[in-house]
Amino acid sequence: MSARSPRGQVSSRSLLARSRWLLARRLCQLGLLALFLIGPLLGVWIIKGNLSASLLFDQIPLTDPLLLLQTLAAGHWPYVTAWTGALIVLVFYALVGGRVFCSWVCPVNLVTDTAAWLRRRLGIKTGRTPDGNTRYWLLAGLMAATVLTGVLVWEWVNPVTLLHRALVFGLGGASLLIIGIFLYDTLIASRGWCGHLCPVGAFYAVLGRIALVRVSAHRRDACDDCMECFVICPEPQVIRPALKGVGQPHPLILSGNCTNCGRCIDVCDRDVFKMTHRFDQRSAQ
Amino acid sequence: MSGRDSQKPASTPRRRFLREALTAAGGGCLLALGAGLHARQASALPAQAIRPPGALVEEDFLAACVRCGLCVRDCPYGTLRLADMLDPVATGSPFFTARQVPCEMCEDIPCVKACPTGALDRSLTDITKARMGLAVLSDQESCLNFLGLRCDVCYRVCPVIDKAITLETRHNPRSDRHAMLLPTVHSDACTGCGKCEKSCVLPEPAIKVLPRKVAQGALPAHYRKGWEEKARNGESLIGDQLRLPVRGFDGTTAGRAATETVVAPATPAAPIVATPQAASVPHASALNSRWKP
């Protein structure tokens, strides 16, 4: 069975073989949502709360470090519970990759991935993409606004927590914002929200610079320049240094913006990429 | 300009970088400003939204609450809910509407225990010390007890009965022979749980729980209540009551204490009637009734 690639080329591998990481990722995203939902729906409380802060097995606190940072910026010193939760989350993402949050956990990813897929499918090339550094400015801006106002201003409009809260607690108002992001990503900017604007992603990208788990273009000699990985990657700029050896000798993708989504591993017919750790600097052969 | 640009090819990428950075910075600042303004606008809590027990004062609460909903989850009565984006309450923050589901005042206060950040203050361990809001009997024209009936429902359901709400006996001037038992809220004991508002039998409650900031006035800080100071001190702070001379009376009243009760004579002197005689004698008219105690 052959499958059509994002660029329309015919691949020798089946669609399933080309979607392993994608399926794993969707399973993780939806599974996490299900875990949050079986509490209120079935009364089985494995995890309670939402992505801002939660309680696992009624014992282990989890806190979004960015939210903890915001409460500090707003001038509130949180309880040890929140600190513990933030530390656990921080250590977790420092191990598996900062923006693993974006591609494996965040519910907005489902929306923007759909938008990106639609944009590819319909061949939409219109619009204007903002600078990729805008997210860092936004992150700095929201922190400054939090300090100035003394309240969590970002949480008023944060689509990430809004969508998750809406799904878990059954609120409808966030849908307008999510539709807005979907339309923006589809019609105006390719990967506009997650790849250029989202300050939550920017925060996790900073954390991701030290992360342990990494994608490596370990068989980059086998690359035939088909460009499939560049087309499918949500952050295509991270691939070049590793794949083409621009400015670095090793084949590791060390940019904090790599989300470890594994789509490059999926789509590559030459089996160039693999998931490994940051100290694995070997190239095959 | 173009000549200089061609002489310095390095300036083009630098300019592009500067332009992009400025665009990004401008966009970021604008968005942050918008969010800030939005937040400021919406930071006034609407009167129907009551925060959970132990909530910090509103501006501190909005700095501390991460909108995780753990308090909502641990409320056994489904009282609390998180604000939707279109609600007038800060997005995602917990509140309850007393008329729908009031607070049942659990003794172990699970919502406060659930809060990971301290937006709900754990120093609140006695639920009767909670000050979520303040009940106000806002419509005396509709309250059945004020109409002279014996409804008493708000008083009966009050978890702090006889402290937060008492029934004060008053004479009923309408029937002139019955008593009115007026539900009276005391701010030093009312927790703002909202059970009175929930159970008011009227289609629209005559008693409502309001945020304390909305419900309460405040005396200026320098005001002292003389009677309280006297009770604390054993004597008045400003010495005895001043004795002032009584003015407006003739010499015969001079020297009388100001506090002495002055009663009118049993028979009124010279009724003011417009008679020809009275008109002819102007000094005996209404200008001088010649009334003497």
Coordinates of C-alpha atoms in Angstrom, one line a residue:
Chain A
M1 CA 0.0 0.0 0.0
S2 CA 1.4 3.4 -0.9
A3 CA 0.5 6.7 0.6
R4 CA 0.6 10.2 -0.7
S5 CA 2.9 12.6 1.1
P6 CA 2.2 16.2 2.0
R7 CA 3.9 17.3 -1.2
G8 CA 1.9 14.8 -3.3
Q9 CA 4.8 12.4 -3.8
V10 CA 4.0 8.7 -3.7
S11 CA 5.7 7.0 -0.8
S12 CA 6.7 3.4 -0.6
R13 CA 5.4 3.0 2.9
S14 CA 1.8 2.7 4.1
L15 CA -0.1 5.6 5.7
L16 CA 0.0 3.8 9.0
A17 CA 3.8 3.5 8.9
R18 CA 4.0 7.1 8.0
S19 CA 1.8 8.1 11.0
R20 CA 3.1 6.3 14.0
W21 CA 4.3 9.3 15.9
L22 CA 1.3 11.2 14.9
L23 CA -1.0 8.5 16.2
A24 CA 0.9 8.2 19.4
R25 CA 0.6 12.0 19.9
R26 CA -3.1 12.1 19.2
L27 CA -3.6 9.2 21.6
C28 CA -1.6 11.1 24.2
Q29 CA -3.6 14.4 23.7
L30 CA -7.0 12.7 23.7
G31 CA -6.0 10.3 26.4
L32 CA -5.0 13.2 28.7
L33 CA -8.3 14.9 28.0
A34 CA -10.1 11.7 28.7
L35 CA -8.3 11.4 32.0
F36 CA -9.4 14.9 33.0
L37 CA -13.0 14.1 31.8
I38 CA -13.7 10.7 33.4
G39 CA -13.6 12.4 36.8
P40 CA -16.6 14.7 36.2
L41 CA -18.3 12.3 33.8
L42 CA -17.9 8.9 35.5
G43 CA -16.7 9.9 39.0
V44 CA -13.3 8.2 38.5
W45 CA -10.8 10.8 39.8
I46 CA -7.4 10.0 38.4
I47 CA -6.6 13.6 37.8
K48 CA -8.5 16.6 38.9
G49 CA -8.3 20.3 37.9
N50 CA -7.0 21.5 34.5
L51 CA -3.7 22.3 32.8
S52 CA -3.2 25.4 35.0
A53 CA -3.0 23.3 38.1
S54 CA -4.2 19.8 39.0
L55 CA -4.0 17.0 41.5
L56 CA -2.9 13.5 40.3
F57 CA -4.2 10.5 42.3
D58 CA -5.5 12.9 44.9
Q59 CA -1.9 13.3 46.1
I60 CA 0.5 14.7 43.5
P61 CA 0.1 18.4 42.8
L62 CA 0.9 19.6 39.3
T63 CA 1.2 23.3 38.4
D64 CA 1.9 25.0 35.1
P65 CA 5.3 26.8 35.9
L66 CA 4.2 29.7 33.7
L67 CA 1.2 30.2 35.9
L68 CA 3.3 30.1 39.0
L69 CA 5.5 32.7 37.4
Q70 CA 2.5 34.9 36.6
T71 CA 1.2 34.8 40.2
L72 CA 4.7 35.8 41.4
A73 CA 4.8 38.6 38.9
A74 CA 1.3 39.7 40.1
G75 CA 2.7 39.9 43.6
H76 CA 1.3 36.8 45.3
W77 CA 3.5 34.2 47.0
P78 CA 1.8 30.8 46.4
Y79 CA 1.6 27.9 48.8
V80 CA 4.2 25.1 48.8
T81 CA 1.6 22.9 47.0
A82 CA 1.8 25.1 43.9
W83 CA 5.6 25.3 44.1
T84 CA 5.9 21.5 44.4
G85 CA 3.6 21.1 41.4
A86 CA 5.5 23.5 39.3
L87 CA 8.8 21.8 40.2
I88 CA 7.5 18.4 39.1
V89 CA 6.2 19.8 35.8
L90 CA 9.4 21.7 35.2
V91 CA 11.6 18.6 35.8
F92 CA 9.3 16.5 33.6
Y93 CA 9.5 18.9 30.6
A94 CA 13.2 19.5 31.1
L95 CA 13.6 15.7 30.6
V96 CA 11.2 15.1 27.7
G97 CA 11.5 18.4 25.9
G98 CA 10.0 21.8 26.7
R99 CA 7.6 22.1 23.8
V100 CA 6.5 18.5 24.2
F101 CA 3.8 20.3 26.1
C102 CA 2.8 21.9 22.8
S103 CA 2.7 18.8 20.6
W104 CA 1.7 16.1 23.1
V105 CA -0.5 17.8 25.7
C106 CA -1.9 21.2 24.6
P107 CA -5.4 21.0 23.2
V108 CA -4.9 24.0 20.9
N109 CA -2.4 21.8 18.9
L110 CA -5.4 19.8 17.7
V111 CA -6.9 23.0 16.3
T112 CA -3.8 24.4 14.7
D113 CA -2.7 21.0 13.3
T114 CA -6.1 20.8 11.6
A115 CA -5.7 24.3 10.3
A116 CA -2.2 23.5 9.0
W117 CA -3.4 20.3 7.4
L118 CA -6.3 22.2 5.7
R119 CA -4.0 24.9 4.5
R120 CA -1.7 22.3 2.9
R121 CA -4.6 20.4 1.5
L122 CA -6.3 23.4 0.0
G123 CA -3.0 24.9 -1.1
I124 CA -3.6 28.2 0.6
K125 CA -0.6 30.4 0.3
T126 CA -2.2 33.7 1.2
G127 CA -1.6 35.8 4.2
R128 CA 1.3 37.2 6.1
T129 CA 3.2 35.3 8.8
P130 CA 4.5 37.3 11.7
D131 CA 8.1 37.1 12.9
G132 CA 8.9 34.0 14.9
N133 CA 10.3 36.1 17.7
T134 CA 6.9 37.8 18.3
R135 CA 6.1 35.1 20.9
Y136 CA 9.0 36.1 23.1
W137 CA 8.0 39.7 22.9
L138 CA 4.5 38.6 23.8
L139 CA 5.8 36.6 26.7
A140 CA 7.8 39.6 28.0
G141 CA 4.8 41.9 27.4
L142 CA 2.4 39.7 29.3
M143 CA 4.8 39.5 32.2
A144 CA 5.2 43.2 32.2
A145 CA 1.5 43.7 32.1
T146 CA 1.1 41.3 35.0
V147 CA 3.6 43.2 37.1
L148 CA 1.9 46.5 36.2
T149 CA -1.7 45.5 36.8
G150 CA -1.1 43.1 39.7
V151 CA -3.6 40.5 38.2
L152 CA -3.2 37.6 35.9
V153 CA -4.1 39.5 32.8
W154 CA -2.9 36.8 30.4
E155 CA -5.2 34.2 31.9
W156 CA -8.1 36.4 30.8
V157 CA -7.4 35.5 27.2
N158 CA -4.9 32.6 27.2
P159 CA -6.3 30.2 24.6
V160 CA -4.4 27.3 26.0
T161 CA -5.9 27.2 29.4
L162 CA -9.2 28.6 28.1
L163 CA -9.7 25.7 25.7
H164 CA -8.7 23.1 28.2
R165 CA -10.8 24.6 30.9
A166 CA -13.7 24.8 28.5
L167 CA -13.4 21.2 27.6
V168 CA -13.0 19.9 31.1
F169 CA -15.5 22.2 32.9
G170 CA -18.0 22.5 30.0
L171 CA -17.7 26.2 29.2
G172 CA -18.6 27.5 25.8
G173 CA -17.3 31.1 25.7
A174 CA -13.7 30.0 24.7
S175 CA -15.0 28.7 21.3
L176 CA -15.0 32.1 19.7
L177 CA -11.3 32.6 20.5
I178 CA -10.5 29.1 19.2
I179 CA -12.4 29.6 16.0
G180 CA -10.5 32.8 15.6
I181 CA -7.2 31.0 16.0
F182 CA -8.3 28.3 13.5
L183 CA -9.2 30.9 10.9
Y184 CA -6.0 32.8 11.5
D185 CA -3.9 29.7 11.0
T186 CA -5.8 28.6 8.0
L187 CA -6.2 31.8 6.1
I188 CA -3.7 34.3 7.3
A189 CA -0.5 32.7 8.8
S190 CA 0.8 29.3 8.3
R191 CA 1.5 27.9 11.8
G192 CA 0.7 31.4 12.9
W193 CA -0.4 30.8 16.5
C194 CA 1.7 27.9 17.8
G195 CA 4.7 28.7 15.6
H196 CA 4.9 32.5 15.9
L197 CA 2.7 34.0 18.6
C198 CA 1.9 31.7 21.5
P199 CA 3.7 33.0 24.6
V200 CA 3.0 29.7 26.4
G201 CA 5.0 27.9 23.7
A202 CA 7.7 30.5 24.0
F203 CA 8.0 29.8 27.7
Y204 CA 8.3 26.1 27.1
A205 CA 10.8 26.7 24.3
V206 CA 13.0 28.5 26.7
L207 CA 12.7 25.5 29.0
G208 CA 13.3 23.2 26.0
R209 CA 16.8 24.5 25.4
I210 CA 18.1 22.3 28.2
A211 CA 15.8 19.4 27.5
L212 CA 17.2 15.8 27.4
V213 CA 15.1 14.1 24.7
R214 CA 16.0 15.2 21.2
V215 CA 15.4 14.3 17.6
S216 CA 18.6 13.5 15.6
A217 CA 19.1 13.4 11.9
H218 CA 21.5 10.6 12.5
R219 CA 21.3 9.2 8.9
R220 CA 21.5 12.6 7.3
D221 CA 23.8 11.2 4.6
A222 CA 20.8 9.3 3.3
C223 CA 18.7 12.5 2.8
D224 CA 17.6 12.9 -0.8
D225 CA 16.3 16.5 -0.3
C226 CA 12.7 15.5 -0.8
M227 CA 11.7 18.3 1.6
E228 CA 8.9 16.3 3.2
C229 CA 10.2 17.0 6.7
F230 CA 10.4 20.7 6.1
V231 CA 6.8 20.8 4.8
I232 CA 5.4 18.8 7.7
C233 CA 7.5 20.3 10.5
P234 CA 5.6 22.9 12.7
E235 CA 9.0 24.7 13.3
P236 CA 10.9 24.0 10.0
Q237 CA 13.7 26.3 10.9
V238 CA 15.0 23.9 13.5
I239 CA 15.8 21.1 11.0
R240 CA 18.4 22.8 8.8
P241 CA 21.3 23.0 11.3
A242 CA 20.9 19.3 12.1
L243 CA 20.1 17.9 8.7
K244 CA 22.5 20.1 6.7
G245 CA 25.2 20.6 9.3
V246 CA 24.8 24.3 9.3
G247 CA 26.8 25.8 12.2
Q248 CA 27.0 22.5 14.1
P249 CA 28.9 19.3 13.5
H250 CA 26.5 16.9 15.2
P251 CA 23.1 15.8 13.8
L252 CA 21.0 16.8 16.9
I253 CA 18.1 19.2 16.7
L254 CA 19.0 21.3 19.8
S255 CA 16.6 24.2 19.2
G256 CA 14.2 24.9 22.1
N257 CA 11.5 25.3 19.5
C258 CA 11.6 21.6 18.3
T259 CA 8.4 20.2 19.8
N260 CA 9.6 16.5 19.6
C261 CA 6.4 15.7 17.7
G262 CA 8.2 13.2 15.7
R263 CA 6.5 14.0 12.4
C264 CA 9.8 14.3 10.6
I265 CA 10.5 10.7 11.7
D266 CA 7.1 9.7 10.3
V267 CA 7.3 11.3 6.9
C268 CA 10.9 10.5 6.0
D269 CA 11.2 7.5 3.6
R270 CA 14.9 7.4 4.1
D271 CA 14.7 6.9 7.8
V272 CA 16.9 9.9 8.5
F273 CA 15.5 10.9 11.9
K274 CA 15.2 9.2 15.2
M275 CA 14.3 10.1 18.8
T276 CA 17.3 10.1 21.0
H277 CA 18.9 12.1 23.8
R278 CA 21.0 15.2 23.6
F279 CA 24.3 13.5 24.4
D280 CA 23.9 11.0 21.5
Q281 CA 25.9 13.0 18.9
R282 CA 26.7 10.0 16.7
S283 CA 25.8 9.8 13.0
A284 CA 25.1 6.5 11.5
Q285 CA 28.0 5.1 9.4
Chain B
M1 CA 20.2 56.8 0.1
S2 CA 20.3 53.9 -2.3
G3 CA 23.9 54.7 -3.1
R4 CA 24.9 54.5 0.5
D5 CA 22.9 51.2 0.8
S6 CA 24.8 49.7 -2.0
Q7 CA 28.1 50.8 -0.4
K8 CA 27.0 49.0 2.9
P9 CA 25.3 45.8 2.0
A10 CA 25.3 44.8 5.7
S11 CA 22.8 47.4 6.6
T12 CA 19.9 45.8 4.7
P13 CA 19.6 42.7 6.9
R14 CA 20.2 44.8 9.9
R15 CA 17.4 47.1 8.9
R16 CA 15.1 44.2 8.2
F17 CA 15.9 42.7 11.6
L18 CA 15.2 46.1 13.3
R19 CA 12.0 46.5 11.4
E20 CA 10.8 43.0 12.3
A21 CA 11.9 43.4 15.9
L22 CA 10.0 46.6 16.1
T23 CA 6.9 45.2 14.5
A24 CA 7.0 42.2 16.9
A25 CA 7.6 44.4 19.9
G26 CA 4.8 46.8 18.9
G27 CA 2.4 43.9 18.3
G28 CA 3.4 42.3 21.6
C29 CA 3.0 45.5 23.5
L30 CA -0.4 46.2 21.9
L31 CA -1.7 42.7 22.7
A32 CA -0.4 42.9 26.3
L33 CA -2.0 46.3 26.7
G34 CA -5.3 45.1 25.3
A35 CA -5.3 42.1 27.7
G36 CA -4.4 44.5 30.6
L37 CA -7.2 46.9 29.8
H38 CA -9.6 44.1 29.4
A39 CA -8.6 42.8 32.8
R40 CA -8.9 46.1 34.4
Q41 CA -12.4 46.6 33.0
A42 CA -13.6 43.3 34.2
S43 CA -12.0 43.4 37.6
A44 CA -15.1 44.8 39.2
L45 CA -17.0 41.9 40.5
P46 CA -20.8 41.9 39.7
A47 CA -23.1 41.9 42.7
Q48 CA -24.4 38.4 42.1
A49 CA -21.0 36.7 42.0
I50 CA -19.8 35.6 45.4
R51 CA -16.3 34.2 45.8
P52 CA -15.7 30.9 47.7
P53 CA -15.0 31.0 51.5
G54 CA -11.5 32.2 52.4
A55 CA -11.1 34.1 49.1
L56 CA -8.5 37.0 49.4
V57 CA -9.8 40.5 48.7
E58 CA -10.7 40.7 45.0
E59 CA -7.6 42.3 43.6
D60 CA -5.3 39.9 45.6
F61 CA -7.5 37.0 44.6
L62 CA -7.1 37.9 40.9
A63 CA -3.3 37.8 41.4
A64 CA -3.3 34.5 43.2
C65 CA -6.0 32.3 41.6
V66 CA -4.7 30.2 38.7
R67 CA -8.2 29.2 37.7
C68 CA -7.5 25.4 38.0
G69 CA -11.0 24.6 39.3
L70 CA -9.8 22.3 42.1
C71 CA -12.1 24.2 44.6
V72 CA -15.0 23.6 42.2
R73 CA -14.2 19.9 42.0
D74 CA -13.9 19.5 45.8
C75 CA -17.2 21.3 46.6
P76 CA -19.6 18.5 47.6
Y77 CA -22.7 20.5 46.7
G78 CA -21.8 21.7 43.3
T79 CA -22.0 25.3 44.5
L80 CA -19.0 26.7 42.8
R81 CA -18.4 27.1 39.1
L82 CA -15.7 28.6 36.9
A83 CA -16.5 31.8 35.0
D84 CA -16.9 31.4 31.3
M85 CA -15.2 33.9 29.0
L86 CA -18.4 35.8 28.4
D87 CA -19.4 35.9 32.1
P88 CA -18.9 39.2 33.8
V89 CA -16.5 37.5 36.3
A90 CA -12.8 37.2 35.6
T91 CA -12.4 34.3 33.1
G92 CA -11.9 31.0 34.7
S93 CA -12.2 32.2 38.3
P94 CA -14.5 30.4 40.8
F95 CA -17.7 32.0 42.1
F96 CA -21.2 31.0 43.1
T97 CA -24.6 32.5 42.7
A98 CA -26.4 32.3 46.0
R99 CA -29.9 32.2 44.5
Q100 CA -29.0 29.1 42.5
V101 CA -26.8 27.1 44.8
P102 CA -25.7 28.7 48.1
C103 CA -22.7 27.7 50.2
E104 CA -23.5 24.9 52.6
M105 CA -20.7 25.9 54.9
C106 CA -18.9 22.5 55.3
E107 CA -17.1 22.4 58.6
D108 CA -13.9 21.0 56.9
I109 CA -14.0 23.6 54.2
P110 CA -12.8 21.3 51.3
C111 CA -12.7 24.1 48.7
V112 CA -10.1 26.0 50.8
K113 CA -8.0 22.9 51.4
A114 CA -8.0 22.2 47.6
C115 CA -6.6 25.6 46.6
P116 CA -2.9 25.1 45.6
T117 CA -1.9 28.7 45.6
G118 CA -3.6 30.3 48.6
A119 CA -6.1 32.4 46.6
L120 CA -8.4 30.7 49.2
D121 CA -6.6 31.4 52.4
R122 CA -6.0 28.3 54.6
S123 CA -5.9 30.3 57.7
L124 CA -9.7 30.1 57.5
T125 CA -10.4 27.0 59.6
D126 CA -13.7 28.0 61.2
I127 CA -16.3 28.3 58.5
T128 CA -18.4 30.7 60.6
K129 CA -15.5 33.1 60.3
A130 CA -15.9 33.1 56.5
R131 CA -16.9 36.4 55.0
M132 CA -18.0 35.5 51.4
G133 CA -20.4 38.4 51.3
L134 CA -23.1 40.1 53.4
A135 CA -26.8 39.4 53.3
V136 CA -28.8 42.6 52.8
L137 CA -32.5 42.8 53.2
S138 CA -32.7 45.0 50.2
D139 CA -36.4 45.2 49.6
Q140 CA -38.4 46.0 52.8
E141 CA -41.4 46.8 50.6
S142 CA -41.8 43.2 49.6
C143 CA -40.4 41.3 52.6
L144 CA -43.4 39.4 54.1
N145 CA -42.2 40.1 57.7
F146 CA -42.1 43.8 56.9
L147 CA -45.6 43.5 55.7
G148 CA -46.5 42.2 59.2
L149 CA -46.7 38.5 58.3
R150 CA -44.7 35.7 59.9
C151 CA -42.5 34.3 57.1
D152 CA -39.2 34.1 59.0
V153 CA -37.8 31.7 56.4
C154 CA -34.5 33.6 56.0
Y155 CA -34.1 33.6 59.7
R156 CA -34.9 29.9 60.1
V157 CA -32.5 28.7 57.4
C158 CA -29.6 30.9 58.6
P159 CA -26.7 28.6 59.7
V160 CA -25.7 31.3 62.2
I161 CA -29.3 31.8 63.4
D162 CA -29.8 34.4 66.1
K163 CA -26.3 35.8 65.4
A164 CA -26.2 36.6 61.7
I165 CA -29.9 37.2 61.4
T166 CA -32.1 38.1 64.4
L167 CA -35.8 38.9 64.5
E168 CA -36.3 42.4 65.9
T169 CA -39.8 43.2 67.3
R170 CA -41.4 46.4 66.2
H171 CA -44.8 47.8 66.6
N172 CA -47.0 47.4 63.5
P173 CA -48.4 50.9 62.9
R174 CA -50.8 49.6 60.2
S175 CA -52.8 47.3 62.5
D176 CA -51.7 49.3 65.5
R177 CA -52.1 46.2 67.7
H178 CA -49.7 43.6 66.2
A179 CA -45.9 43.2 66.2
M180 CA -43.6 43.0 63.2
L181 CA -40.7 40.7 63.5
L182 CA -38.1 42.2 61.3
P183 CA -35.2 40.0 60.0
T184 CA -32.1 41.9 60.8
V185 CA -28.6 41.0 59.5
H186 CA -25.5 41.5 61.6
S187 CA -22.4 42.0 59.6
D188 CA -20.2 40.7 62.4
A189 CA -21.7 37.2 62.1
C190 CA -23.0 36.9 58.6
T191 CA -20.8 34.6 56.5
G192 CA -22.5 35.4 53.2
C193 CA -23.4 31.8 52.5
G194 CA -26.5 32.9 50.7
K195 CA -29.0 30.4 52.2
C196 CA -31.3 33.2 53.1
E197 CA -31.3 34.5 49.5
K198 CA -31.8 31.0 48.2
S199 CA -34.7 30.3 50.4
C200 CA -36.6 33.6 50.3
V201 CA -40.1 32.6 49.3
L202 CA -40.6 35.6 47.0
P203 CA -40.2 35.2 43.2
E204 CA -37.4 37.7 43.5
P205 CA -35.6 37.5 46.8
A206 CA -36.1 40.4 49.2
I207 CA -32.8 39.5 50.9
K208 CA -29.7 39.2 48.8
V209 CA -26.1 38.4 49.5
L210 CA -23.8 41.0 48.1
P211 CA -20.0 41.3 48.0
R212 CA -19.1 43.1 51.3
K213 CA -17.5 45.9 49.3
V214 CA -20.9 46.6 47.7
A215 CA -23.0 46.0 50.7
Q216 CA -21.2 47.9 53.4
G217 CA -20.6 51.5 54.1
A218 CA -17.7 52.7 56.2
L219 CA -17.3 55.3 58.9
P220 CA -14.3 57.7 58.5
A221 CA -11.3 56.3 60.4
H222 CA -11.2 59.2 62.9
Y223 CA -14.8 58.8 64.1
R224 CA -15.3 57.7 67.7
K225 CA -18.6 56.6 69.1
G226 CA -19.0 58.5 72.3
W227 CA -20.9 55.8 74.1
E228 CA -18.4 53.1 73.2
E229 CA -15.5 55.2 74.3
K230 CA -17.3 55.9 77.5
A231 CA -17.9 52.3 78.1
R232 CA -14.2 51.5 77.5
N233 CA -12.9 54.4 79.5
G234 CA -15.4 54.4 82.3
E235 CA -16.1 58.1 81.6
S236 CA -16.6 60.3 78.6
L237 CA -13.5 61.3 76.7
I238 CA -14.5 64.9 76.6
G239 CA -15.6 65.3 80.1
D240 CA -19.2 65.9 81.2
Q241 CA -21.8 67.2 79.0
L242 CA -21.5 71.0 78.6
R243 CA -24.3 73.0 80.2
L244 CA -25.3 75.7 77.8
P245 CA -27.7 78.6 78.7
V246 CA -31.1 78.1 77.4
R247 CA -31.9 80.8 74.9
G248 CA -35.2 82.0 73.5
F249 CA -37.1 82.1 76.8
D250 CA -37.9 84.9 79.1
G251 CA -36.0 85.6 82.3
T252 CA -38.1 83.2 84.4
T253 CA -36.6 80.2 82.6
A254 CA -33.0 81.4 83.2
G255 CA -30.8 79.0 85.1
R256 CA -32.9 75.9 84.2
A257 CA -30.9 72.9 83.0
A258 CA -31.0 72.3 79.2
T259 CA -32.0 68.7 79.7
E260 CA -35.0 69.6 81.8
T261 CA -38.2 68.6 80.0
V262 CA -40.2 71.6 79.0
V263 CA -43.9 70.9 78.7
A264 CA -46.5 73.1 77.1
P265 CA -49.3 74.4 79.3
A266 CA -52.4 72.2 79.4
T267 CA -54.5 74.9 77.9
P268 CA -53.2 76.8 75.0
A269 CA -53.1 80.5 75.5
A270 CA -55.0 82.7 73.1
P271 CA -56.0 80.5 70.2
I272 CA -55.0 82.1 66.9
V273 CA -58.2 83.1 65.4
A274 CA -58.5 85.9 63.0
T275 CA -61.0 88.0 64.9
P276 CA -61.5 91.8 64.3
Q277 CA -60.2 92.3 67.8
A278 CA -57.0 90.4 67.2
A279 CA -56.5 92.3 63.9
S280 CA -56.8 95.5 65.7
V281 CA -54.2 94.5 68.3
P282 CA -51.2 93.4 66.3
H283 CA -48.9 92.5 69.3
A284 CA -51.4 89.9 70.4
S285 CA -51.3 88.1 67.0
A286 CA -49.4 85.0 66.0
L287 CA -46.1 86.8 66.2
N288 CA -46.3 86.6 69.9
S289 CA -48.5 83.9 71.3
R290 CA -47.6 84.9 74.8
W291 CA -47.1 81.3 75.5
K292 CA -45.2 80.7 78.8
P293 CA -44.4 77.4 80.3

